Tab-separated table of C-alpha atoms in Angstrom:
chain	number	residue	atom	x	y	z
S	20	UNK	CA	-55.122	-72.072	-93.882
S	21	UNK	CA	-59.055	-71.447	-92.461
S	22	UNK	CA	-60.534	-69.912	-95.215
S	23	UNK	CA	-62.102	-66.799	-92.352
S	24	UNK	CA	-57.699	-66.347	-92.239
S	25	UNK	CA	-57.080	-66.464	-95.917
S	26	UNK	CA	-59.385	-63.985	-96.751
S	27	UNK	CA	-58.118	-61.905	-93.818
S	28	UNK	CA	-54.362	-62.432	-95.755
S	29	UNK	CA	-55.253	-61.602	-99.464
S	30	UNK	CA	-57.504	-58.531	-97.983
S	31	UNK	CA	-54.140	-57.170	-96.234
S	32	UNK	CA	-52.370	-58.049	-99.085
S	33	UNK	CA	-54.451	-56.081	-101.628
S	34	UNK	CA	-53.775	-52.952	-99.690
S	35	UNK	CA	-51.131	-52.758	-99.340
S	36	UNK	CA	-50.280	-53.671	-103.197
S	37	UNK	CA	-52.912	-50.688	-104.111
S	38	UNK	CA	-51.013	-48.609	-102.196
S	39	UNK	CA	-47.440	-49.101	-103.463
S	40	UNK	CA	-47.238	-46.267	-105.747
S	41	UNK	CA	-48.532	-44.064	-102.880
S	42	UNK	CA	-45.775	-45.263	-100.629
S	43	UNK	CA	-41.582	-43.220	-100.243
S	44	UNK	CA	-39.601	-45.982	-101.717
S	45	UNK	CA	-36.427	-44.775	-103.216
S	46	UNK	CA	-32.906	-45.932	-104.619
S	47	UNK	CA	-29.724	-44.161	-102.502
S	48	UNK	CA	-27.757	-42.336	-104.975
S	49	UNK	CA	-24.591	-44.605	-106.238
S	50	UNK	CA	-20.679	-44.043	-106.153
S	51	UNK	CA	-18.128	-46.458	-107.754
S	52	UNK	CA	-15.631	-45.173	-105.762
S	53	UNK	CA	-14.862	-44.961	-102.312
S	54	UNK	CA	-13.652	-41.114	-102.943
S	55	UNK	CA	-16.781	-39.546	-104.839
S	56	UNK	CA	-18.223	-41.049	-101.527
S	57	UNK	CA	-15.850	-39.167	-98.540
S	58	UNK	CA	-16.395	-36.378	-101.452
S	59	UNK	CA	-20.260	-36.276	-100.936
S	60	UNK	CA	-19.814	-36.534	-96.754
S	61	UNK	CA	-17.603	-33.623	-97.298
S	62	UNK	CA	-19.959	-31.867	-98.580
S	63	UNK	CA	-22.447	-32.535	-96.587
S	64	UNK	CA	-20.376	-30.994	-93.483
S	65	UNK	CA	-19.620	-34.536	-91.949
S	66	UNK	CA	-16.848	-34.199	-89.836
S	67	UNK	CA	-16.991	-37.250	-87.295
S	68	UNK	CA	-18.798	-40.923	-88.243
S	69	UNK	CA	-18.941	-44.308	-87.219
S	70	UNK	CA	-17.980	-46.894	-89.341
S	71	UNK	CA	-19.615	-50.094	-88.997
S	72	UNK	CA	-17.934	-53.475	-90.082
S	73	UNK	CA	-16.920	-56.736	-88.566
S	74	UNK	CA	-13.231	-58.191	-86.826
S	75	UNK	CA	-12.899	-60.623	-90.110
S	76	UNK	CA	-13.240	-57.303	-92.359
S	77	UNK	CA	-10.797	-54.964	-90.257
S	78	UNK	CA	-9.001	-57.374	-89.639
S	79	UNK	CA	-8.482	-58.372	-93.770
S	80	UNK	CA	-6.925	-54.960	-93.803
S	81	UNK	CA	-10.478	-54.445	-96.195
S	82	UNK	CA	-11.847	-51.420	-94.665
S	83	UNK	CA	-8.041	-49.388	-94.286
S	84	UNK	CA	-8.174	-47.418	-97.646
S	85	UNK	CA	-11.435	-46.327	-96.621
S	86	UNK	CA	-10.293	-45.141	-92.947
S	87	UNK	CA	-7.719	-43.297	-94.913
S	88	UNK	CA	-9.607	-41.677	-96.811
S	89	UNK	CA	-11.419	-39.778	-94.143
S	90	UNK	CA	-8.716	-38.988	-92.605
S	91	UNK	CA	-6.597	-37.514	-94.953
S	92	UNK	CA	-10.433	-35.726	-95.475
S	93	UNK	CA	-10.637	-34.392	-92.203
S	94	UNK	CA	-13.010	-37.147	-91.542
S	95	UNK	CA	-13.119	-38.414	-87.969
S	96	UNK	CA	-13.417	-42.154	-88.117
S	97	UNK	CA	-15.347	-44.641	-85.668
S	98	UNK	CA	-14.493	-47.899	-85.656
S	99	UNK	CA	-17.915	-50.719	-83.794
S	100	UNK	CA	-16.232	-53.651	-85.735
S	101	UNK	CA	-18.178	-55.661	-83.275
S	102	UNK	CA	-21.182	-57.077	-85.620
S	103	UNK	CA	-22.083	-60.466	-85.977
S	104	UNK	CA	-22.941	-62.834	-88.357
S	105	UNK	CA	-26.692	-61.992	-87.255
S	106	UNK	CA	-26.008	-59.060	-85.353
S	107	UNK	CA	-27.607	-59.089	-82.344
S	108	UNK	CA	-29.452	-56.467	-79.468
S	109	UNK	CA	-26.364	-55.978	-78.145
S	110	UNK	CA	-24.213	-55.416	-81.272
S	111	UNK	CA	-27.120	-52.253	-81.672
S	112	UNK	CA	-26.089	-51.170	-77.863
S	113	UNK	CA	-23.249	-51.397	-79.078
S	114	UNK	CA	-21.956	-49.584	-81.511
S	115	UNK	CA	-25.419	-46.903	-80.558
S	116	UNK	CA	-23.168	-46.430	-77.591
S	117	UNK	CA	-20.363	-45.630	-79.827
S	118	UNK	CA	-21.582	-43.027	-81.917
S	119	UNK	CA	-23.306	-40.854	-79.116
S	120	UNK	CA	-20.506	-40.980	-77.182
S	121	UNK	CA	-18.328	-39.857	-80.509
S	122	UNK	CA	-20.474	-36.735	-81.152
S	123	UNK	CA	-20.841	-39.076	-84.912
S	124	UNK	CA	-23.133	-37.249	-87.565
S	125	UNK	CA	-22.984	-40.010	-90.054
S	126	UNK	CA	-22.659	-43.789	-90.735
S	127	UNK	CA	-21.344	-45.900	-93.205
S	128	UNK	CA	-21.788	-49.630	-93.315
S	129	UNK	CA	-19.344	-52.188	-94.603
S	130	UNK	CA	-19.800	-55.590	-95.352
S	131	UNK	CA	-22.507	-57.451	-96.252
S	132	UNK	CA	-26.244	-57.711	-94.352
S	133	UNK	CA	-25.197	-58.350	-91.255
S	134	UNK	CA	-23.340	-54.673	-91.093
S	135	UNK	CA	-26.020	-52.729	-93.322
S	136	UNK	CA	-29.007	-53.993	-90.450
S	137	UNK	CA	-26.583	-53.464	-87.093
S	138	UNK	CA	-26.165	-49.816	-89.135
S	139	UNK	CA	-29.824	-48.599	-89.370
S	140	UNK	CA	-30.464	-50.263	-86.509
S	141	UNK	CA	-28.148	-47.815	-85.247
S	142	UNK	CA	-30.048	-45.302	-86.799
S	143	UNK	CA	-33.152	-45.571	-86.002
S	144	UNK	CA	-31.623	-45.729	-81.748
S	145	UNK	CA	-30.413	-42.775	-82.473
S	146	UNK	CA	-32.957	-40.744	-83.488
S	147	UNK	CA	-35.028	-43.011	-81.051
S	148	UNK	CA	-32.740	-42.098	-77.707
S	149	UNK	CA	-35.738	-43.184	-75.799
S	150	UNK	CA	-36.696	-45.977	-77.133
S	151	UNK	CA	-35.846	-49.731	-77.039
S	152	UNK	CA	-34.586	-51.667	-79.696
S	153	UNK	CA	-37.770	-53.558	-79.103
S	154	UNK	CA	-40.527	-51.165	-79.354
S	155	UNK	CA	-38.661	-50.170	-82.593
S	156	UNK	CA	-39.540	-53.670	-84.264
S	157	UNK	CA	-41.941	-54.454	-87.131
S	158	UNK	CA	-43.099	-52.421	-89.798
S	159	UNK	CA	-43.389	-48.290	-90.210
S	160	UNK	CA	-41.639	-47.245	-86.593
S	161	UNK	CA	-39.819	-45.851	-87.820
S	162	UNK	CA	-40.164	-42.141	-89.444
S	163	UNK	CA	-37.569	-40.010	-88.588
S	164	UNK	CA	-35.119	-39.268	-90.521
S	165	UNK	CA	-31.245	-41.167	-89.580
S	166	UNK	CA	-28.529	-39.444	-89.951
S	167	UNK	CA	-26.599	-40.244	-93.462
S	168	UNK	CA	-26.041	-43.742	-93.972
S	169	UNK	CA	-23.251	-44.784	-97.067
S	170	UNK	CA	-24.119	-48.379	-97.306
S	171	UNK	CA	-20.437	-50.401	-98.593
S	172	UNK	CA	-21.860	-53.832	-99.992
S	173	UNK	CA	-18.762	-56.548	-99.133
S	174	UNK	CA	-20.862	-59.951	-100.619
S	175	UNK	CA	-23.516	-59.900	-103.441
S	176	UNK	CA	-26.677	-60.924	-101.854
S	177	UNK	CA	-28.485	-59.063	-99.438
S	178	UNK	CA	-29.268	-56.254	-101.129
S	179	UNK	CA	-29.206	-54.509	-98.169
S	180	UNK	CA	-27.997	-51.620	-99.448
S	181	UNK	CA	-31.637	-50.062	-101.442
S	182	UNK	CA	-33.302	-51.578	-98.676
S	183	UNK	CA	-35.847	-51.003	-95.955
S	184	UNK	CA	-35.324	-53.452	-94.435
S	185	UNK	CA	-33.036	-54.768	-91.033
S	186	UNK	CA	-32.850	-57.929	-89.301
S	187	UNK	CA	-31.769	-57.984	-85.618
S	188	UNK	CA	-31.206	-61.116	-83.662
S	189	UNK	CA	-32.834	-61.537	-79.938
S	190	UNK	CA	-30.372	-63.810	-78.166
S	191	UNK	CA	-33.138	-64.226	-75.219
S	192	UNK	CA	-35.641	-65.253	-77.428
S	193	UNK	CA	-33.397	-67.086	-80.000
S	194	UNK	CA	-35.098	-65.387	-82.484
S	195	UNK	CA	-35.249	-62.906	-85.607
S	196	UNK	CA	-37.499	-59.921	-85.933
S	197	UNK	CA	-38.036	-57.673	-88.800
S	198	UNK	CA	-37.868	-54.213	-88.838
S	199	UNK	CA	-39.444	-52.404	-91.988
S	200	UNK	CA	-39.314	-48.498	-92.364
S	201	UNK	CA	-38.562	-46.211	-95.172
S	202	UNK	CA	-36.500	-43.764	-93.241
S	203	UNK	CA	-34.151	-46.778	-92.985
S	204	UNK	CA	-32.436	-46.960	-97.049
S	205	UNK	CA	-29.093	-46.424	-97.122
S	206	UNK	CA	-29.167	-42.779	-98.685
S	207	UNK	CA	-26.122	-43.190	-100.613
S	208	UNK	CA	-24.397	-46.577	-101.526
S	209	UNK	CA	-20.608	-47.595	-102.955
S	210	UNK	CA	-20.750	-50.322	-105.181
S	211	UNK	CA	-17.721	-51.549	-106.025
S	212	UNK	CA	-16.492	-54.896	-106.844
S	213	UNK	CA	-12.579	-54.977	-105.769
S	214	UNK	CA	-14.280	-54.852	-102.343
S	215	UNK	CA	-15.776	-58.280	-102.730
S	216	UNK	CA	-12.633	-60.090	-103.687
S	217	UNK	CA	-11.636	-61.267	-101.257
S	218	UNK	CA	-14.800	-62.431	-99.700
S	219	UNK	CA	-14.341	-66.409	-98.996
S	220	UNK	CA	-16.340	-69.133	-101.582
S	221	UNK	CA	-18.116	-70.780	-99.226
S	222	UNK	CA	-19.521	-66.301	-98.411
S	223	UNK	CA	-20.219	-65.778	-102.564
S	224	UNK	CA	-21.881	-69.113	-103.606
S	225	UNK	CA	-24.597	-68.342	-100.633
S	226	UNK	CA	-24.871	-65.059	-101.055
S	227	UNK	CA	-25.178	-65.104	-104.503
S	228	UNK	CA	-28.221	-67.419	-103.886
S	229	UNK	CA	-30.074	-65.207	-100.920
S	230	UNK	CA	-29.954	-62.711	-103.886
S	231	UNK	CA	-31.321	-65.186	-106.261
S	232	UNK	CA	-34.065	-65.991	-103.483
S	233	UNK	CA	-34.945	-62.467	-103.145
S	234	UNK	CA	-35.754	-62.460	-107.340
S	235	UNK	CA	-37.251	-65.159	-107.673
S	236	UNK	CA	-39.569	-64.659	-103.978
S	237	UNK	CA	-40.289	-60.481	-104.805
S	238	UNK	CA	-40.841	-61.939	-108.716
S	239	UNK	CA	-43.636	-64.639	-108.123
S	240	UNK	CA	-45.130	-63.279	-105.209
S	241	UNK	CA	-48.766	-61.395	-105.254
S	242	UNK	CA	-47.035	-57.437	-105.355
S	243	UNK	CA	-45.664	-57.012	-108.638
S	244	UNK	CA	-45.119	-53.576	-110.018
S	245	UNK	CA	-43.699	-53.939	-114.019
S	246	UNK	CA	-40.494	-52.505	-112.401
S	247	UNK	CA	-40.277	-55.424	-109.937
S	248	UNK	CA	-40.622	-57.589	-111.501
S	249	UNK	CA	-38.277	-56.752	-114.537
S	250	UNK	CA	-35.587	-55.536	-111.629
S	251	UNK	CA	-36.455	-59.569	-110.276
S	252	UNK	CA	-35.672	-61.158	-114.392
S	253	UNK	CA	-32.374	-59.404	-114.375
S	254	UNK	CA	-31.383	-59.903	-111.542
S	255	UNK	CA	-32.453	-64.002	-112.071
S	256	UNK	CA	-29.875	-63.772	-115.882
S	257	UNK	CA	-26.975	-61.907	-114.292
S	258	UNK	CA	-26.835	-64.515	-110.864
S	259	UNK	CA	-26.973	-67.380	-113.511
S	260	UNK	CA	-24.746	-65.833	-115.721
S	261	UNK	CA	-21.949	-64.982	-113.307
S	262	UNK	CA	-21.955	-67.018	-109.824
S	263	UNK	CA	-20.243	-69.674	-111.112
S	264	UNK	CA	-17.428	-67.562	-111.991
S	265	UNK	CA	-17.855	-65.628	-109.208
S	266	UNK	CA	-17.295	-69.115	-106.824
S	267	UNK	CA	-14.752	-70.033	-109.075
S	268	UNK	CA	-12.647	-66.611	-109.419
S	269	UNK	CA	-12.391	-64.303	-106.525
S	270	UNK	CA	-11.050	-61.653	-108.827
S	271	UNK	CA	-12.870	-62.668	-111.268
S	272	UNK	CA	-13.641	-58.277	-112.111
S	273	UNK	CA	-16.609	-58.629	-114.186
S	274	UNK	CA	-18.102	-61.370	-112.680
S	275	UNK	CA	-17.713	-59.589	-109.439
S	276	UNK	CA	-19.081	-56.395	-110.662
S	277	UNK	CA	-22.347	-58.137	-112.336
S	278	UNK	CA	-22.964	-59.973	-109.035
S	279	UNK	CA	-22.797	-56.926	-107.373
S	280	UNK	CA	-25.878	-55.031	-109.764
S	281	UNK	CA	-27.649	-58.613	-109.238
S	282	UNK	CA	-28.181	-58.113	-105.697
S	283	UNK	CA	-28.826	-54.565	-105.928
S	284	UNK	CA	-31.542	-55.334	-108.100
S	285	UNK	CA	-33.293	-58.227	-106.724
S	286	UNK	CA	-32.925	-55.645	-103.065
S	287	UNK	CA	-35.326	-53.297	-104.986
S	288	UNK	CA	-37.429	-55.456	-106.350
S	289	UNK	CA	-37.971	-57.471	-102.589
S	290	UNK	CA	-37.899	-53.886	-101.095
S	291	UNK	CA	-41.194	-52.990	-102.738
S	292	UNK	CA	-42.810	-56.187	-103.506
S	293	UNK	CA	-41.799	-58.407	-100.852
S	294	UNK	CA	-40.324	-61.765	-100.129
S	295	UNK	CA	-42.177	-65.539	-98.602
S	296	UNK	CA	-41.862	-68.241	-97.031
S	297	UNK	CA	-38.368	-69.629	-97.706
S	298	UNK	CA	-37.503	-66.176	-95.875
S	299	UNK	CA	-39.542	-66.300	-93.301
S	300	UNK	CA	-38.356	-69.807	-91.871
S	301	UNK	CA	-34.974	-69.189	-93.433
S	302	UNK	CA	-34.825	-66.082	-90.326
S	303	UNK	CA	-36.190	-68.706	-87.384
S	304	UNK	CA	-33.258	-71.287	-88.091
S	305	UNK	CA	-31.133	-68.523	-87.818
S	306	UNK	CA	-32.368	-66.681	-84.391
S	307	UNK	CA	-32.500	-70.570	-83.681
S	308	UNK	CA	-29.777	-71.570	-84.114
S	309	UNK	CA	-27.102	-69.155	-86.056
S	310	UNK	CA	-27.432	-70.409	-88.646
S	311	UNK	CA	-26.072	-68.568	-91.660
S	312	UNK	CA	-28.882	-66.481	-93.878
S	313	UNK	CA	-27.921	-66.486	-96.586
S	314	UNK	CA	-26.982	-70.526	-96.758
S	315	UNK	CA	-30.397	-71.382	-94.913
S	316	UNK	CA	-32.424	-69.489	-98.165
S	317	UNK	CA	-30.259	-71.605	-100.896
S	318	UNK	CA	-30.984	-74.520	-98.851
S	319	UNK	CA	-34.358	-73.557	-98.447
S	320	UNK	CA	-35.662	-72.557	-101.343
S	321	UNK	CA	-36.042	-75.089	-103.746
S	322	UNK	CA	-37.606	-77.326	-101.188
S	323	UNK	CA	-40.460	-74.000	-100.822
S	324	UNK	CA	-40.460	-73.663	-105.254
S	325	UNK	CA	-41.752	-77.230	-105.072
S	326	UNK	CA	-44.087	-77.262	-102.898
S	327	UNK	CA	-45.767	-73.855	-104.249
S	328	UNK	CA	-46.581	-76.685	-107.157
S	329	UNK	CA	-48.657	-75.096	-109.819
S	330	UNK	CA	-49.048	-72.242	-108.490
S	331	UNK	CA	-46.168	-70.835	-109.114
S	332	UNK	CA	-45.007	-72.803	-113.246
S	333	UNK	CA	-45.906	-69.661	-114.822
S	334	UNK	CA	-43.262	-67.187	-113.629
S	335	UNK	CA	-40.714	-70.005	-112.689
S	336	UNK	CA	-41.452	-70.335	-116.027
S	337	UNK	CA	-40.216	-66.694	-116.705
S	338	UNK	CA	-37.757	-67.015	-114.874
S	339	UNK	CA	-36.459	-69.845	-115.870
S	340	UNK	CA	-36.127	-67.999	-119.818
S	341	UNK	CA	-34.641	-65.142	-117.965
S	342	UNK	CA	-31.958	-67.412	-116.049
S	343	UNK	CA	-31.418	-69.025	-119.857
S	344	UNK	CA	-31.520	-72.682	-117.965
S	345	UNK	CA	-35.167	-74.080	-120.285
S	346	UNK	CA	-36.651	-72.609	-123.642
S	347	UNK	CA	-39.552	-70.113	-123.946
S	348	UNK	CA	-41.883	-72.587	-126.379
S	349	UNK	CA	-40.991	-75.721	-122.938
S	350	UNK	CA	-44.672	-75.642	-121.558
S	351	UNK	CA	-44.873	-73.843	-116.896
S	352	UNK	CA	-44.248	-76.837	-115.826
S	353	UNK	CA	-41.268	-78.466	-117.675
S	354	UNK	CA	-39.909	-74.986	-117.491
S	355	UNK	CA	-40.347	-74.449	-113.939
S	356	UNK	CA	-39.102	-77.567	-113.039
S	357	UNK	CA	-35.682	-77.042	-114.455
S	358	UNK	CA	-35.787	-73.915	-113.066
S	359	UNK	CA	-35.608	-75.596	-109.409
S	360	UNK	CA	-33.488	-78.498	-110.303
S	361	UNK	CA	-31.179	-75.173	-111.503
S	362	UNK	CA	-31.278	-74.032	-108.470
S	363	UNK	CA	-30.656	-77.284	-106.753
S	364	UNK	CA	-27.718	-77.490	-109.176
S	365	UNK	CA	-25.984	-74.858	-108.505
S	366	UNK	CA	-25.788	-75.776	-104.762
S	367	UNK	CA	-24.441	-78.833	-105.827
S	368	UNK	CA	-21.706	-77.351	-107.881
S	369	UNK	CA	-20.955	-74.685	-104.418
S	370	UNK	CA	-21.249	-77.119	-102.091
S	371	UNK	CA	-24.026	-76.254	-100.196
S	372	UNK	CA	-25.743	-79.172	-97.627
S	373	UNK	CA	-28.794	-80.615	-98.153
S	374	UNK	CA	-30.193	-79.999	-95.376
S	375	UNK	CA	-28.829	-79.419	-91.588
S	376	UNK	CA	-28.020	-81.243	-88.905
S	377	UNK	CA	-28.653	-78.910	-85.911
S	378	UNK	CA	-32.514	-78.847	-86.102
S	379	UNK	CA	-34.422	-80.425	-83.647
S	380	UNK	CA	-37.817	-81.857	-83.560
S	381	UNK	CA	-38.570	-79.543	-79.661
S	382	UNK	CA	-37.572	-76.619	-81.158
S	383	UNK	CA	-39.954	-77.058	-83.792
S	384	UNK	CA	-43.638	-75.266	-82.679
S	385	UNK	CA	-41.058	-72.798	-81.281
S	386	UNK	CA	-39.519	-71.159	-84.641
S	387	UNK	CA	-43.269	-71.935	-86.613
S	388	UNK	CA	-44.493	-69.911	-84.499
S	389	UNK	CA	-42.198	-66.766	-85.545
S	390	UNK	CA	-42.456	-67.807	-88.775
S	391	UNK	CA	-46.610	-68.085	-89.559
S	392	UNK	CA	-46.604	-64.252	-87.361
S	393	UNK	CA	-43.618	-63.073	-89.631
S	394	UNK	CA	-44.922	-64.236	-93.348
S	395	UNK	CA	-49.287	-63.924	-92.325
S	396	UNK	CA	-50.387	-61.381	-93.679
S	397	UNK	CA	-47.729	-59.418	-94.441
S	398	UNK	CA	-46.184	-61.563	-97.096
S	399	UNK	CA	-47.945	-61.735	-100.873
S	400	UNK	CA	-47.379	-65.464	-101.465
S	401	UNK	CA	-48.906	-67.244	-104.141
S	402	UNK	CA	-50.129	-70.060	-101.327
S	403	UNK	CA	-50.673	-68.988	-98.144
S	404	UNK	CA	-50.124	-71.400	-95.263
S	405	UNK	CA	-50.974	-72.367	-92.106
S	406	UNK	CA	-48.175	-73.179	-89.167
S	407	UNK	CA	-49.320	-76.998	-89.949
S	408	UNK	CA	-48.385	-76.351	-93.283
S	409	UNK	CA	-45.112	-74.261	-92.813
S	410	UNK	CA	-43.440	-77.436	-90.350
S	411	UNK	CA	-43.233	-79.539	-93.650
S	412	UNK	CA	-40.359	-76.775	-93.993
S	413	UNK	CA	-38.583	-77.376	-91.568
S	414	UNK	CA	-38.527	-81.660	-91.140
S	415	UNK	CA	-38.008	-81.450	-95.269
S	416	UNK	CA	-33.991	-79.728	-94.297
S	417	UNK	CA	-33.739	-81.829	-90.680
S	418	UNK	CA	-30.572	-84.232	-91.056
S	419	UNK	CA	-32.218	-87.421	-91.660
S	420	UNK	CA	-28.703	-89.050	-90.274
């Protein structure tokens, strides 16, 4: 990256780091049961709401208990279950239309990050009826208070139940864009391990590694606080201690509970301290090819960490100690390399690939342009990279066959 742009990026990031204590970050109120959540909604005078989920969860009956409880409590529950794995502009438009048509007063996002992102964007459209979704992309474009939003994660990975972010896919432009607003942090979250039991092993693995990517990128970046550093280390300890057990036995309550806690803590960490090039590149792979976000992060994470080199050795040493991967007495370099290898070992254990067949050479310039625009200057990465340098990551995870 040329020196002038590098100075600009670091000055931009410094300003945000200084402003962190002044920003209106907040955590959602946590419930452990559906009934407690419904009681709270009734106390707010809610009589009609929109449940945003996906067709798989709805058909499998995972949402049935909540729907019945809402009906028994006299709250009309209208369901939008068309959310795609990478929620699209059309998904948001459809759910917003359903919200308005039924006089809804609140939103419940039931599912993974996709359902939560769709619900957050829906809330933004509700309070800005004259704006198109594309006009609200980016940072601090949604300042009005959203309708009450409850997040019920069925995956332990995205941490969307505590973040400012929604990621929406534009299928025409074939890219994802982010919406980052403090108003989009859910007001409530229900962390109930039992709703994650039905999560298939391949999603348990990639969503869990997504949480690890959140913790890692938050910790190694330049905008950490005492709280976010501790949250990231706690998440790392929980993930390395429980992800294999959750993957091997989906009904392992203790492991599922620990992974939900890890995802929440990693979400708190990256909401305040941001992510980095792993996410920027992963978003473009999702937008261009529909590659699930957690899967893209899982594959990219060791590649990006390796490329950062010595700039992340000290911080990866801390994470390796937290994850039980190395001794505190190990050198920073040895610990960092053990940590990166441990990520690769987890990926291999859980049958996560090392590359993607979908990537085409001719698409790389298009994708790298969006990745660079997303990351620079916002993400406080340990090593700044320009478009030419970012191209390396696409080729590194491109199938060689």
